[in-house]
Coordinates of C-alpha atoms and ligand atoms in Angstrom, one line a residue:
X17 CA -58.3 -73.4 61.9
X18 CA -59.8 -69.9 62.2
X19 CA -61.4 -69.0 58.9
X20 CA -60.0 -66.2 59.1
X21 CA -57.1 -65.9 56.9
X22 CA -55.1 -63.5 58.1
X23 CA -55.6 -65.4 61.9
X24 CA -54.3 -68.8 60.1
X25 CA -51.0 -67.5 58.5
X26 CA -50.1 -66.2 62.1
X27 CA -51.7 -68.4 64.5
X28 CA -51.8 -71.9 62.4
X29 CA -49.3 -73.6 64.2
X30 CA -50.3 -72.7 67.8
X31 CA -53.8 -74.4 67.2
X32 CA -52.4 -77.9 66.0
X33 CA -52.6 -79.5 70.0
X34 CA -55.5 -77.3 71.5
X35 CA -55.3 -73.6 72.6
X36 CA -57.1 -71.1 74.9
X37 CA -57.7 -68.5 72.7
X38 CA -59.0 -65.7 74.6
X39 CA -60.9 -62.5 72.2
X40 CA -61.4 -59.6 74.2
X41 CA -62.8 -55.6 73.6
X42 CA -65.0 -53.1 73.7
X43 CA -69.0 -53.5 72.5
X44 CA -69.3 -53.4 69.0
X45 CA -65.6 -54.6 67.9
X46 CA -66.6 -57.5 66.5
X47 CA -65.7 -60.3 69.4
X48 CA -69.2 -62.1 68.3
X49 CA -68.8 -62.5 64.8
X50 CA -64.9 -63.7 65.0
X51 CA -66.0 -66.2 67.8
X52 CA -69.0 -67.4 65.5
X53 CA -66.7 -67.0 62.1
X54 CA -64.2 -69.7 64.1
X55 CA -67.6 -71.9 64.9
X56 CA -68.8 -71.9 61.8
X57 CA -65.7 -72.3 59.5
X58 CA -64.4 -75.9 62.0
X59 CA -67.9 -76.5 62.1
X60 CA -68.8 -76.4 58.2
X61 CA -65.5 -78.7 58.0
X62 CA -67.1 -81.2 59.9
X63 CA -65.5 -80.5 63.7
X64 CA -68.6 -80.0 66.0
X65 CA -68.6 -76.6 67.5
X66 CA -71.0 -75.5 70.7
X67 CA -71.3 -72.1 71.0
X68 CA -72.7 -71.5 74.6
X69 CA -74.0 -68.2 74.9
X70 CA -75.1 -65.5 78.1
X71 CA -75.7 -63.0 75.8
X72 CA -77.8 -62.8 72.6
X73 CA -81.2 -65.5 72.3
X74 CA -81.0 -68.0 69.8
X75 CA -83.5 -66.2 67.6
X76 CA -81.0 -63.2 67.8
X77 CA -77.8 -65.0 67.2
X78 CA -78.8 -67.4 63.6
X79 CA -80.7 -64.1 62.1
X80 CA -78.1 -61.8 62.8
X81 CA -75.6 -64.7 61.2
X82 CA -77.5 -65.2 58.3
X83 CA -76.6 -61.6 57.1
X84 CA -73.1 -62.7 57.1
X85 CA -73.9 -65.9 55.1
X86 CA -73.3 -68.5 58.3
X87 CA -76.5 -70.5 58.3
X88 CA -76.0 -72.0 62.1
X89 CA -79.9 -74.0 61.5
X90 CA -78.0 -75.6 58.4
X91 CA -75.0 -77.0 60.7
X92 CA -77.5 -77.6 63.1
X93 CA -79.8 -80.0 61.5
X94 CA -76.5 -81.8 60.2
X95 CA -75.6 -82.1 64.3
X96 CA -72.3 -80.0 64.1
X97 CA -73.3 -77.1 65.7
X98 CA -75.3 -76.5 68.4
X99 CA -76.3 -73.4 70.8
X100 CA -76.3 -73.8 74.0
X101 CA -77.9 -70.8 75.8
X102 CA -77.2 -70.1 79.9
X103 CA -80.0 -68.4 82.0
X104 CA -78.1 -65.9 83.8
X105 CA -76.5 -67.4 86.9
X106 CA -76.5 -65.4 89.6
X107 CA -74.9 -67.5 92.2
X108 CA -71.2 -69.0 92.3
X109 CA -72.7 -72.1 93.3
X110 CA -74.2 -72.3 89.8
X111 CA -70.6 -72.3 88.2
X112 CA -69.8 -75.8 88.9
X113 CA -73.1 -77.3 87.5
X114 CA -72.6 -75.2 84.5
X115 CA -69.0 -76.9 84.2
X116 CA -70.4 -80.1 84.7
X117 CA -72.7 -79.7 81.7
X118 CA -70.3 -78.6 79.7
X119 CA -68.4 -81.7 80.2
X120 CA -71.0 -84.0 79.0
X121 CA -70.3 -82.0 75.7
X122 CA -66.5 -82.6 75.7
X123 CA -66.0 -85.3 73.6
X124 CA -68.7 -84.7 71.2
X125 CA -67.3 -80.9 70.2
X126 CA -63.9 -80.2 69.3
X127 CA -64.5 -76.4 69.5
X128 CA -66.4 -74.3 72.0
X129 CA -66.9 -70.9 72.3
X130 CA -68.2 -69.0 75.4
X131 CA -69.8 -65.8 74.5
X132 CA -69.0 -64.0 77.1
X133 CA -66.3 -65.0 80.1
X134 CA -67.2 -61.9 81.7
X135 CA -70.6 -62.5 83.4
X136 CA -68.5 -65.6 84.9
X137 CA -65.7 -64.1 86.3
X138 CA -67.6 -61.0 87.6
X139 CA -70.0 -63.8 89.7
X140 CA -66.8 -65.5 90.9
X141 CA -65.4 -62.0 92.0
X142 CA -63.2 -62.9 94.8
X143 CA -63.6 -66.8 94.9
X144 CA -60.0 -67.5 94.2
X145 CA -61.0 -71.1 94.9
X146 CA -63.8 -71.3 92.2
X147 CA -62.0 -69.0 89.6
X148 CA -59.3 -71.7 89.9
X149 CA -62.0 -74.7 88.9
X150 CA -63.1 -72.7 86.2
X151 CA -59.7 -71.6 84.2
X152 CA -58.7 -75.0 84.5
X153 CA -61.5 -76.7 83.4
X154 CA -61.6 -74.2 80.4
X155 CA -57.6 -74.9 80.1
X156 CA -58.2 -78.6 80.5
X157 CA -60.7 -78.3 77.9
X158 CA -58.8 -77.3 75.3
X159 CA -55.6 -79.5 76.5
X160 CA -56.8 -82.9 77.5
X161 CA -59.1 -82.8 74.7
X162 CA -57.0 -81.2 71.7
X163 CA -60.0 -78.8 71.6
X164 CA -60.4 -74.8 70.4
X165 CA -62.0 -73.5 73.0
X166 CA -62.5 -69.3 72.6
X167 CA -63.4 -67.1 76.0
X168 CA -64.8 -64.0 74.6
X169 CA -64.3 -61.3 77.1
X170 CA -65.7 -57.4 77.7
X171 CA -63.7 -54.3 77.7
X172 CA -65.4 -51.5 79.0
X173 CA -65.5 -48.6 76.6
X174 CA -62.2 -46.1 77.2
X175 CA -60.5 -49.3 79.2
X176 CA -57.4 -50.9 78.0
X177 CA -57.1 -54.0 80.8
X178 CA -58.9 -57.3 81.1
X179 CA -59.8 -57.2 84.5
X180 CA -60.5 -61.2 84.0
X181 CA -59.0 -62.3 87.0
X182 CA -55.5 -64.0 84.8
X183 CA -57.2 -66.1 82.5
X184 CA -54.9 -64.5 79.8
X185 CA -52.2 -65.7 81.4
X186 CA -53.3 -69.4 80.9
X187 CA -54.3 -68.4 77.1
X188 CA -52.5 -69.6 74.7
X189 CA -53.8 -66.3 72.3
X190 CA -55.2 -63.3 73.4
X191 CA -56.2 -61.5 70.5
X192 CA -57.5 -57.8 71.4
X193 CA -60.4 -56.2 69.2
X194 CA -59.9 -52.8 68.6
X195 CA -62.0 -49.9 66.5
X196 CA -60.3 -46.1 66.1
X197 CA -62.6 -43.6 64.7
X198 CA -60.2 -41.5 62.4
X199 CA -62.0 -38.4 60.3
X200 CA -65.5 -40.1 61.0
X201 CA -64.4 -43.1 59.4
X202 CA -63.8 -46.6 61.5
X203 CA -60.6 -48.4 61.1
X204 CA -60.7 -52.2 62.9
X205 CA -58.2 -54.1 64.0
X206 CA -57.2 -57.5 65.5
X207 CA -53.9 -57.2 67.4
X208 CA -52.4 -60.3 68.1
X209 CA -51.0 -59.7 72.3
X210 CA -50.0 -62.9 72.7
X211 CA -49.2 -66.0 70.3
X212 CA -47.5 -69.1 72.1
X213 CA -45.2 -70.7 70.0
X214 CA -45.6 -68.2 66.9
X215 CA -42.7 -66.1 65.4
X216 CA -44.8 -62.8 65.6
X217 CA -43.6 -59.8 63.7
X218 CA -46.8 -58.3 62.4
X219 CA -48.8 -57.0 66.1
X220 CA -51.7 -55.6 64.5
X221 CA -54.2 -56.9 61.4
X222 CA -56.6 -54.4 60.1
X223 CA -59.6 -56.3 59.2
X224 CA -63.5 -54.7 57.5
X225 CA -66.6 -56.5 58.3
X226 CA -68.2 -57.1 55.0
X227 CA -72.4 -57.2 54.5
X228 CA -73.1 -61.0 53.8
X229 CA -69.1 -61.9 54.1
X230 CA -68.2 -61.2 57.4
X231 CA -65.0 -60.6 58.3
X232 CA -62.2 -60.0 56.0
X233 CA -58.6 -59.4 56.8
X234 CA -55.1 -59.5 55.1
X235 CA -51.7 -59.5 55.5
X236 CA -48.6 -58.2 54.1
X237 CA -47.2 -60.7 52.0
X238 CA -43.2 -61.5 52.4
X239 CA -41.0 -60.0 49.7
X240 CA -38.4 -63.0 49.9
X241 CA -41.5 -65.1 49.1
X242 CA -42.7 -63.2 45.5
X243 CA -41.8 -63.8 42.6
X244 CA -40.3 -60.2 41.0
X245 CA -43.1 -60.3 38.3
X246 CA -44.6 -63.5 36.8
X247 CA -42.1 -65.4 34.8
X248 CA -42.8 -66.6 31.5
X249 CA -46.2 -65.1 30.8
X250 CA -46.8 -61.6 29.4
X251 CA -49.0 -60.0 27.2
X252 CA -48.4 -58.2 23.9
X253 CA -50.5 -54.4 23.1
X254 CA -52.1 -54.5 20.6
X255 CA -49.9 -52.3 18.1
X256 CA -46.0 -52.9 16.7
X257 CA -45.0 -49.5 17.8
X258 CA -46.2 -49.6 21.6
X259 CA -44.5 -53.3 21.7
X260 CA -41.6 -51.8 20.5
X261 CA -41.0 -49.1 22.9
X262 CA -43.3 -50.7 26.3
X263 CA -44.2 -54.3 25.2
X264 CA -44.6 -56.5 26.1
X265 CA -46.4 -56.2 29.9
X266 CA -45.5 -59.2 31.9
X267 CA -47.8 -60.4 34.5
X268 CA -48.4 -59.1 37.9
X269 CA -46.2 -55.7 37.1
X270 CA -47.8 -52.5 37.4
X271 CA -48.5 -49.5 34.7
X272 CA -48.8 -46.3 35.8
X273 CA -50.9 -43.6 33.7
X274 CA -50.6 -40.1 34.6
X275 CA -52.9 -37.0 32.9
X276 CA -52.5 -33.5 33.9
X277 CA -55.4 -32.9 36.1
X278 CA -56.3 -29.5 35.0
X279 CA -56.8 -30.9 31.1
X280 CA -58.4 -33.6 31.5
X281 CA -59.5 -33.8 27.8
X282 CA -61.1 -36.8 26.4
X283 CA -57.8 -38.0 25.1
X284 CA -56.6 -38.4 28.6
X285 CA -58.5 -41.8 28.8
X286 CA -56.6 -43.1 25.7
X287 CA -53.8 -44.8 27.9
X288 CA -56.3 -46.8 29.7
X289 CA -58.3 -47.5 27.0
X290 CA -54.6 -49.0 25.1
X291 CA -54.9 -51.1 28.3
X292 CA -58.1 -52.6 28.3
X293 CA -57.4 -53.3 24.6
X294 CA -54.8 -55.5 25.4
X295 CA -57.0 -57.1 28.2
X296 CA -59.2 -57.2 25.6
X297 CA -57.0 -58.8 23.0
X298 CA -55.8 -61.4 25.2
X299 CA -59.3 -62.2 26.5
X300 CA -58.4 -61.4 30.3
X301 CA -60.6 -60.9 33.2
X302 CA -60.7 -57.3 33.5
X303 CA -62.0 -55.5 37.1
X304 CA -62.0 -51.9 37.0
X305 CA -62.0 -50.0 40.3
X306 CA -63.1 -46.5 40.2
X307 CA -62.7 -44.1 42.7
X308 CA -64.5 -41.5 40.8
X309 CA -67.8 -41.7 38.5
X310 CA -66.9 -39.8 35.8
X311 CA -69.9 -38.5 32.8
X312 CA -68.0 -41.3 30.6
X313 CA -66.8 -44.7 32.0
X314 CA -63.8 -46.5 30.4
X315 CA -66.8 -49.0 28.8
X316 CA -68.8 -46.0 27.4
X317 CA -65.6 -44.9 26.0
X318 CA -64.2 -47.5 24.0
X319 CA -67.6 -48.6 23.0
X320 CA -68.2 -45.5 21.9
X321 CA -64.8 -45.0 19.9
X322 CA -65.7 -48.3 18.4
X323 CA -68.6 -47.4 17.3
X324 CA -67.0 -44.4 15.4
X325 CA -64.6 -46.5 13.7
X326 CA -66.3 -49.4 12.9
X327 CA -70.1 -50.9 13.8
X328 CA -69.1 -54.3 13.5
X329 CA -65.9 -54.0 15.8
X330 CA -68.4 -52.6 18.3
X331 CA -70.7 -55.5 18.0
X332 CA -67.4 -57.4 19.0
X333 CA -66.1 -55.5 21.4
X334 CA -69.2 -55.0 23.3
X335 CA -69.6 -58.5 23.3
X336 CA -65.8 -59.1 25.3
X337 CA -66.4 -55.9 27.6
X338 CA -70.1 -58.1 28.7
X339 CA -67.6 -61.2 29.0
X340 CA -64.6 -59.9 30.8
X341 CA -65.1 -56.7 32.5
X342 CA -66.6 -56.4 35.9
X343 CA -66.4 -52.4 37.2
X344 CA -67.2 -51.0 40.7
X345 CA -67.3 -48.0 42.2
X346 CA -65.7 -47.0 45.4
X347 CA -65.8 -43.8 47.6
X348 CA -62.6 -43.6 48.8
X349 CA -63.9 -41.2 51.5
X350 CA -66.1 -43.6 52.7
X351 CA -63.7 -46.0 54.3
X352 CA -60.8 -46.3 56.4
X353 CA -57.5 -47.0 54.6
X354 CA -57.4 -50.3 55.8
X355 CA -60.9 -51.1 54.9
X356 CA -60.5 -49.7 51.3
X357 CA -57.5 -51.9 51.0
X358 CA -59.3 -55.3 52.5
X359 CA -62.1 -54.1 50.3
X360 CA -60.5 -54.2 47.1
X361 CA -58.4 -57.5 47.8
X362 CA -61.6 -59.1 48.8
X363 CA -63.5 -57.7 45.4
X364 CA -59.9 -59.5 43.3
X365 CA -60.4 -62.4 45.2
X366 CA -64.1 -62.6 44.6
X367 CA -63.8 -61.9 40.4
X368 CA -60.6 -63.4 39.9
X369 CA -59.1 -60.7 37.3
X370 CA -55.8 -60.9 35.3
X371 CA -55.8 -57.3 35.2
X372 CA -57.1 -54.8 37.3
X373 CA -57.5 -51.0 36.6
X374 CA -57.5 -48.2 39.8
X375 CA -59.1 -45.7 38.0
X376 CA -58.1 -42.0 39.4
X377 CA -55.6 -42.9 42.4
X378 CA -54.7 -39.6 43.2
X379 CA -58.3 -39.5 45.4
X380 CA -57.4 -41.7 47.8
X381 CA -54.0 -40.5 47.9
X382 CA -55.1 -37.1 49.0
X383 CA -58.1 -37.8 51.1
X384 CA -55.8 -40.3 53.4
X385 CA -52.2 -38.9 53.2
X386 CA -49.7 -40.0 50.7
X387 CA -47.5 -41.3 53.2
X388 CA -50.0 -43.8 54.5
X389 CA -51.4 -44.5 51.2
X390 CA -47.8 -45.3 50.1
X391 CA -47.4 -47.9 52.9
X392 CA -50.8 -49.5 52.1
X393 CA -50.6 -49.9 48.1
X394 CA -47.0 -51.1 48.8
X395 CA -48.4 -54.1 50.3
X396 CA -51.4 -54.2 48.1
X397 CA -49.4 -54.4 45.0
X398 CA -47.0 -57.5 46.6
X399 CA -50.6 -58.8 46.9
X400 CA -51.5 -58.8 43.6
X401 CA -48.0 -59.8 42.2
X402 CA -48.0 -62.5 44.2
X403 CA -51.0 -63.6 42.7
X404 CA -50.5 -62.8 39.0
X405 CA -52.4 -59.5 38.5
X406 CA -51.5 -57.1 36.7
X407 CA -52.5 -53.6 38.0
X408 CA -53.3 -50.1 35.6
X409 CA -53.5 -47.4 38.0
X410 CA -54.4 -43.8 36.4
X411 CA -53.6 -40.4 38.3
X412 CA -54.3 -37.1 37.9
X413 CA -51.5 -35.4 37.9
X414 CA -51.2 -33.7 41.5
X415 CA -47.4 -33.2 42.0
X416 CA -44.1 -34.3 41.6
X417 CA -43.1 -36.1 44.8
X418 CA -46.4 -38.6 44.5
X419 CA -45.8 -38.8 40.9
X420 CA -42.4 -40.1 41.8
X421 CA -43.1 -42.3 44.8
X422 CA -46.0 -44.0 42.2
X423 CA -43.2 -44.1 39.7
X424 CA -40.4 -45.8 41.6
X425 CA -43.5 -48.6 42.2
X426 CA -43.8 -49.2 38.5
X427 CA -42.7 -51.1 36.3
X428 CA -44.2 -48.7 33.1
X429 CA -45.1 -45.6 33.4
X430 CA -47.2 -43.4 30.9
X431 CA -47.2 -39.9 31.1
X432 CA -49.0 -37.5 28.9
X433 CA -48.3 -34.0 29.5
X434 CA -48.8 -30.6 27.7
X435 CA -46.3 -28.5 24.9
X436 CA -46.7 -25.3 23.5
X437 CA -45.5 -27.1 20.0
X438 CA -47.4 -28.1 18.1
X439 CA -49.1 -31.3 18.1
X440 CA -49.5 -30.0 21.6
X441 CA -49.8 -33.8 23.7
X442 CA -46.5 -35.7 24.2
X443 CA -46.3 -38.8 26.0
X444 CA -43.5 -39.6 28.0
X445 CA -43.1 -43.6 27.7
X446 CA -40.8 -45.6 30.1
X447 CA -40.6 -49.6 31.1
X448 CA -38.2 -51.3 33.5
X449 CA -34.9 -52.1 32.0
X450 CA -34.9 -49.3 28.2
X451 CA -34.3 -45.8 28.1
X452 CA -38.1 -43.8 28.1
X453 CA -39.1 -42.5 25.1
X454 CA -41.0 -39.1 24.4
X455 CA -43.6 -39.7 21.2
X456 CA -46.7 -37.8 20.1
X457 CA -49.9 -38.8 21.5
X458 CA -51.1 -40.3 17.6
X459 CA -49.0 -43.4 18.7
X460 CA -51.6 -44.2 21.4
X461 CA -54.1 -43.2 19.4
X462 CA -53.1 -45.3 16.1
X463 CA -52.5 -48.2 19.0
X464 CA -56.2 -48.2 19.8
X465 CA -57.1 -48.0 16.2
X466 CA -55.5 -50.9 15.3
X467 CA -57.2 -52.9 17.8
X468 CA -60.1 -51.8 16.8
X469 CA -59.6 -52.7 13.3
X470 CA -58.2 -56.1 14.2
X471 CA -61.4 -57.7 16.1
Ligands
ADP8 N1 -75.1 -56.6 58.7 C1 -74.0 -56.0 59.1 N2 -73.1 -55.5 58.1 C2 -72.0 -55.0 58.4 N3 -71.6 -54.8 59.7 C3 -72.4 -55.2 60.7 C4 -73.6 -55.8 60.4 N4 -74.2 -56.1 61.6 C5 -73.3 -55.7 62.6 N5 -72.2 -55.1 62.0 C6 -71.1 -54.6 62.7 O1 -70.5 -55.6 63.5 C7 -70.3 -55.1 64.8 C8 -70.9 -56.0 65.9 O2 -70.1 -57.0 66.0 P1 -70.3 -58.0 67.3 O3 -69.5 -59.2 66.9 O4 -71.7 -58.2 67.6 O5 -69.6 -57.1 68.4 P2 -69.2 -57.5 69.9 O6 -69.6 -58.9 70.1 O7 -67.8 -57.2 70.0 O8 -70.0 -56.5 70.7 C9 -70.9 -53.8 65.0 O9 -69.9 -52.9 65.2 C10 -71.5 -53.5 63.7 O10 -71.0 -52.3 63.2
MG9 MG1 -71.0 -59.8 71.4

């Protein structure tokens, strides 16, 4: 395996016999910390992995680790890892007592990593004879032995090609680290160039390195492999009315609130708030993202609400929101699509919600492009279907083709929106499968009231 899970979906059945995996790019991309996230995942599993090194000092290599949470000492002192560092050799000569060491270390470790290939093959240079001993010991390696063994390799900054001498071409998987720098912002990818043996249809796998995590990626998961929303379990709002016309919400389908953005009044959060009420009522993990920090979160609001109603529901309810609700917030602007998007799956996989609230989508929608927004939350919302979630996104109200687009991804949709009649807020109300409904605002309202009441 490659602890990384993207890597595993794709590459899993290549790895069962051995491969040559070959990790190549440019300073920076990341080829250290996916050779030492492969170490340290087989190695933590109890496959010995050596990691020899021409680069970084020991010292260097566990501290920089450690920030990613891979304590190397740990596997160390338990004899499943060890770092092996190589003076620089200077002279070809040197090459075949290098390989000879490493062979004393081939049936003790099942994976090995050589950070970097490139010193090597520049110090072979035209020694056709030596570069021969050396691909095939490292091919033989990983063959004869049913070992992993991963060739990190240098791209020169601005250079697309190897320059390695062929040693892809006896890889069994080259993967190719890549960074684009997009508006200021860094997007990172692993593209998979070659794959024996694997079925590839998806070439390139954004992936964000994460403080204390390390890397994090994702893929697309397969329509013909979801479920269309969660069978069997669903959850009620809290009011007779709303049940009637939106109820109940089944599990893993999306609700989609939309306020005009140019009256946002305090009534505008009333949709969300009918949301985390049900959460509420049904005791379920709530995570609220929020691309904005507004004056008044969604917790200052319903405590405060409750408070107004009732002191004793807010003693409750305050109680639940410190249970169940986790909230973060989230510059859009500060990330890459791709990283937002890896981000956010990594923050549901970390707190484990049954529902999860995007508070103000229409930011990231206009700070990366609607189209490639659209492409991205596509994928995230299979994503959280797949596993259950139930996602409340809120919008401004910015125009009518992204209000549609959102729409035709929804199973409910929510709109409140402006009459000269009086009372002058509507909402228009619509689930998958009834006619949409138009109803004054009060029915929201009443909604929250009675949950209030109920606690
Ligand atoms: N503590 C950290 N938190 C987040 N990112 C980091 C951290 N330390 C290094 N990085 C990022 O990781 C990358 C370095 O990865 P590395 O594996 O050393 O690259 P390579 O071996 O390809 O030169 C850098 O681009 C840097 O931005
Ligand atoms: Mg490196």
């Amino acid at each position: 395996m490659l602890g990384v899970e993207a890597l595993d979906d794709i590459l899993g059945r290549v790895l069962d016999s051995g491969a040559l995996i070959l990790i190549a790019g440019s300073p920076g991309a990341g080829k250290t910390l996916l050779a030492s996230t492969i170490c340290y995942a087989n190695a933590s599993n109890g496959i010995p992995c050596l990691y020899v090194s021409l680069q970084e000092t020991r010292e260097v290599f566990f501290k920089h680790m450690k920030d990613f949470n891979m304590d190397f000492s740990e596997l160390e002192s338990r004899d499943l890892f060890k770092y092996y560092k190589v003076p620089i050799i200077i002279d070809p000569e040197l090459i075949n007592n290098l390989i000879s060491e490493l062979s004393a270390y081939s049936s003790k470790y099942k994976v090995f990593v050589i950070d970097s290939f490139t010193p090597l093959s520049i110090i072979v240079g035209e020694d056709s004879k030596t570069r021969a001993l050396l691909q095939n010991f490292f091919y033989n390696l990983a063959k004869l032995e049913n070992s992993l063994v991963i060739l990190v390799a240098e791209i020169p900054i601005g250079k697309d090609s190897l320059n390695l001498g062929g040693v892809e071409f006896v890889s069994d998987v080259v993967l190719i680290l890549k960074q684009y720098v997009e508006r200021g912002l860094i997007t990172r990818f692993i593209e998979v160039r070659k794959a024996r043996e694997a079925p590839l249809s998806i070439g390139e796998i954004p992936f964000k390195i994460v403080e204390e995590v390390g890397i994090r990626s994702f893929t697309p998961p397969k329509l013909e492999e979801l479920p269309s929303v969660v069978r069997g379990i669903s959850y009620e709002y809290p009011c007779r009315e709303l049940n009637e016309i939106l109820g109940p919400v089944s599990a893993g389908s999306t609700i989609y609130v939309v306020v005009p953005s140019d009256a946002r009044s305090t009534e505008t959060y009333v949709p969300g708030l009918v949301s985390l009420s049900l959460a509420l009522k049904h005791r379920l993990k709530t995570l609220i993202i929020d691309y904005v920090r507004p004056p008044h979160t969604f917790i200052d609001s319903i405590t405060e609400y409750a408070l107004r109603k009732s002191p004793r529901s807010y003693e409750v309810i305050n109680k639940l929101i410190n249970e169940l609700v986790k909230i973060n917030y989230v510059n859009p602007a500060t990330m890459s699509l791709e990283e937002l998007y890896t981000y956010e799956i990594e923050l549901v996989k970390q707190h484990q919600p049954k529902l999860l609230i995007l508070n103000r989508v229409d930011i990231p929608s206009r700070i990366h492009g609607t189209e490639k927004y659209f492409t991205y939350l596509w994928n995230e919302l299979l994503w959280f279907r797949k596993h259950g979630v139930t996602v409340l996104r809120t919008s401004a109200y910015v125009n009518m083709e992204e209000y549609l687009q959102s729409a035709s991804i929804s199973e409910t949709v929510i709109r409140l929106f402006k009459t000269r009649k009086e009372p002058s807020l509507k909402l228009y109300l619509w689930t998958e499968r009834r006619s949409p409904k138009i109803v004054d605002f009060q029915v929201l309202s009443k909604c929250l009231d009675e949950f209030i009441y109920s606690v």
